[in-house]
Short mmCIF file of C-alpha atoms in Angstrom, two decimals:
data_model
loop_
_atom_site.label_atom_id
_atom_site.label_comp_id
_atom_site.label_asym_id
_atom_site.label_seq_id
_atom_site.Cartn_x
_atom_site.Cartn_y
_atom_site.Cartn_z
CA UNK A 1 0.00 0.00 0.00
CA UNK A 2 2.72 2.48 0.93
CA UNK A 3 4.73 1.83 -2.24
CA UNK A 4 1.60 2.37 -4.32
CA UNK A 5 0.93 5.71 -2.61
CA UNK A 6 4.54 6.80 -3.18
CA UNK A 7 4.30 5.90 -6.85
CA UNK A 8 1.03 7.85 -7.21
CA UNK A 9 2.58 10.94 -5.58
CA UNK A 10 5.59 10.67 -7.87
CA UNK A 11 3.25 10.57 -10.87
CA UNK A 12 1.46 13.65 -9.47
CA UNK A 13 4.80 15.48 -9.67
CA UNK A 14 6.17 13.89 -12.83
CA UNK A 15 3.30 14.03 -15.30
CA UNK A 16 2.58 17.78 -14.95
CA UNK A 17 6.33 18.39 -15.29
CA UNK A 18 6.27 16.55 -18.64
CA UNK A 19 3.37 18.72 -19.83
CA UNK A 20 4.88 22.00 -18.60
CA UNK A 21 8.35 20.99 -19.77
CA UNK A 22 7.33 19.95 -23.26
CA UNK A 23 5.13 23.02 -23.70
CA UNK A 24 7.83 25.47 -22.58
CA UNK A 25 10.71 23.69 -24.35
CA UNK A 26 9.02 23.13 -27.70
CA UNK A 27 6.47 25.97 -27.90
CA UNK A 28 8.00 28.74 -25.78
CA UNK A 29 5.96 31.61 -27.24
CA UNK A 30 2.70 29.72 -26.65
CA UNK A 31 3.80 28.87 -23.10
CA UNK A 32 4.61 32.53 -22.43
CA UNK A 33 1.34 33.79 -23.92
CA UNK A 34 -1.07 31.11 -22.67
CA UNK A 35 0.21 29.22 -19.60
CA UNK A 36 -1.62 27.64 -17.76
CA UNK A 37 -4.49 27.86 -20.22
CA UNK A 38 -8.18 27.56 -19.34
CA UNK A 39 -8.61 31.33 -19.66
CA UNK A 40 -5.78 32.23 -17.28
CA UNK A 41 -2.40 33.73 -18.11
CA UNK A 42 0.36 33.56 -15.48
CA UNK A 43 3.69 34.05 -17.29
CA UNK A 44 3.09 37.01 -19.65
CA UNK A 45 2.12 39.48 -16.88
CA UNK A 46 5.48 38.92 -15.16
CA UNK A 47 7.69 40.48 -17.83
CA UNK A 48 8.85 40.46 -21.44
CA UNK A 49 9.23 37.25 -23.45
CA UNK A 50 12.65 35.60 -23.36
CA UNK A 51 12.74 32.49 -25.55
CA UNK A 52 15.98 31.21 -24.05
CA UNK A 53 14.69 31.48 -20.49
CA UNK A 54 11.35 29.84 -21.30
CA UNK A 55 13.05 26.96 -23.13
CA UNK A 56 15.44 26.50 -20.17
CA UNK A 57 12.48 26.27 -17.80
CA UNK A 58 10.92 23.65 -20.05
CA UNK A 59 14.08 21.60 -20.33
CA UNK A 60 14.65 21.69 -16.57
CA UNK A 61 11.06 20.55 -16.00
CA UNK A 62 11.66 17.67 -18.42
CA UNK A 63 14.80 16.71 -16.48
CA UNK A 64 12.89 16.71 -13.20
CA UNK A 65 10.12 14.68 -14.84
CA UNK A 66 12.67 12.15 -16.08
CA UNK A 67 14.16 11.42 -12.65
CA UNK A 68 10.73 11.56 -11.02
CA UNK A 69 9.26 9.01 -13.40
CA UNK A 70 12.40 6.86 -13.02
CA UNK A 71 11.59 6.81 -9.29
CA UNK A 72 8.15 5.44 -10.17
CA UNK A 73 9.91 2.45 -11.73
CA UNK A 74 12.73 2.05 -9.19
CA UNK A 75 10.94 3.00 -6.02
CA UNK A 76 13.86 2.87 -3.61
CA UNK A 77 13.88 5.07 -0.49
CA UNK A 78 17.12 6.77 -1.55
CA UNK A 79 15.88 7.62 -5.04
CA UNK A 80 12.52 8.84 -3.74
CA UNK A 81 14.26 11.04 -1.16
CA UNK A 82 16.57 12.50 -3.83
CA UNK A 83 13.63 13.22 -6.15
CA UNK A 84 11.63 14.77 -3.31
CA UNK A 85 14.64 16.91 -2.36
CA UNK A 86 15.03 18.08 -5.96
CA UNK A 87 11.37 19.09 -6.05
CA UNK A 88 11.80 21.01 -2.78
CA UNK A 89 14.84 22.81 -4.21
CA UNK A 90 12.70 23.84 -7.19
CA UNK A 91 9.32 24.24 -5.52
CA UNK A 92 10.02 26.31 -2.42
CA UNK A 93 11.89 29.19 -4.11
CA UNK A 94 9.40 29.11 -6.99
CA UNK A 95 6.49 29.44 -4.55
CA UNK A 96 8.25 32.18 -2.56
CA UNK A 97 8.96 34.17 -5.75
CA UNK A 98 5.32 34.06 -6.77
CA UNK A 99 4.11 34.91 -3.27
CA UNK A 100 6.26 38.06 -3.47
CA UNK A 101 5.11 39.00 -7.00
CA UNK A 102 1.33 38.64 -6.96
CA UNK A 103 0.54 42.17 -8.10
CA UNK A 104 0.78 41.34 -11.83
CA UNK A 105 -1.96 38.70 -11.66
CA UNK A 106 -5.74 38.95 -11.57
CA UNK A 107 -7.38 37.99 -8.26
CA UNK A 108 -8.56 34.57 -9.43
CA UNK A 109 -5.13 33.85 -10.92
CA UNK A 110 -3.47 34.72 -7.61
CA UNK A 111 -5.41 32.04 -5.76
CA UNK A 112 -5.09 29.36 -8.43
CA UNK A 113 -1.39 29.95 -9.12
CA UNK A 114 -0.36 29.91 -5.47
CA UNK A 115 -2.51 26.86 -4.79
CA UNK A 116 -0.98 25.04 -7.73
CA UNK A 117 2.55 26.02 -6.78
CA UNK A 118 2.08 25.01 -3.12
CA UNK A 119 1.18 21.45 -4.13
CA UNK A 120 4.76 20.71 -5.21
CA UNK A 121 6.55 21.28 -1.88
CA UNK A 122 3.69 19.66 0.06
CA UNK A 123 3.84 16.49 -2.07
CA UNK A 124 7.65 16.50 -1.88
CA UNK A 125 7.54 16.70 1.93
CA UNK A 126 5.03 13.85 2.10
CA UNK A 127 7.31 11.78 -0.13
CA UNK A 128 10.29 12.50 2.13
CA UNK A 129 8.35 11.26 5.14
CA UNK A 130 7.07 8.18 3.33
CA UNK A 131 10.54 7.28 2.03
CA UNK A 132 12.13 7.29 5.44
CA UNK A 133 14.54 4.39 5.30
CA UNK A 134 13.51 1.78 7.85
CA UNK A 135 15.51 -1.03 6.31
CA UNK A 136 18.44 -1.39 3.98
CA UNK A 137 18.87 1.68 1.79
CA UNK A 138 18.52 -0.11 -1.54
CA UNK A 139 15.24 -1.86 -0.69
CA UNK A 140 12.03 -0.95 -2.40
CA UNK A 141 9.57 1.09 -0.34
CA UNK A 142 7.88 -1.31 2.14
CA UNK A 143 10.48 -3.98 1.35
CA UNK A 144 8.68 -5.11 -1.80
CA UNK A 145 12.01 -6.00 -3.43
CA UNK A 146 12.13 -9.21 -1.43
CA UNK A 147 8.52 -10.01 -2.37
CA UNK A 148 9.15 -9.38 -6.08
CA UNK A 149 11.94 -11.96 -6.23
CA UNK A 150 9.41 -14.64 -5.38
CA UNK A 151 7.03 -13.52 -8.12
CA UNK A 152 6.75 -15.04 -11.57
CA UNK A 153 8.76 -12.18 -13.13
CA UNK A 154 12.25 -13.38 -13.94
CA UNK A 155 15.18 -11.47 -12.49
CA UNK A 156 16.52 -10.73 -15.98
CA UNK A 157 13.36 -8.88 -17.12
CA UNK A 158 12.34 -7.10 -13.92
CA UNK A 159 13.52 -3.50 -13.43
CA UNK A 160 16.48 -3.40 -11.09
CA UNK A 161 16.97 -0.85 -8.35
CA UNK A 162 20.10 1.28 -8.57
CA UNK A 163 22.94 0.01 -6.43
CA UNK A 164 23.18 1.66 -3.03
CA UNK A 165 26.86 0.78 -2.61
CA UNK A 166 28.15 3.86 -4.45
#
């Protein structure tokens, strides 16, 4: 149960990062003009368009999505903690910036943007707590690595957890 919840929370972080990352990296003008969509605009009111900066934001979101979705596959406590820490490093300063620069947004956009931004550090903190290592550091969350070896999946085809001996 706990491993399933961790995987779901990782998907909650990773999938939106793929969407935001792909949009900003491959259609930066559209991202600048239209993000987040649904009749709201959050990026354009904050300053002039800078294609390089918008593409960088997209590419960094794709990188975070990559390691986050890798943690869905290899759900080790160490990897989950590293991913959660990376999201905190991104999410807390991002939230603080927007809390300090609300004046450019409409009232409804203020509430929705801050609510959306606050989800990232909250989910990351929950993941950190859930990934507290209670056993050997390379084990799957809830020790499911030992259960999976007894399953019908052969060791050669099952995803392997990264080595914790580095």
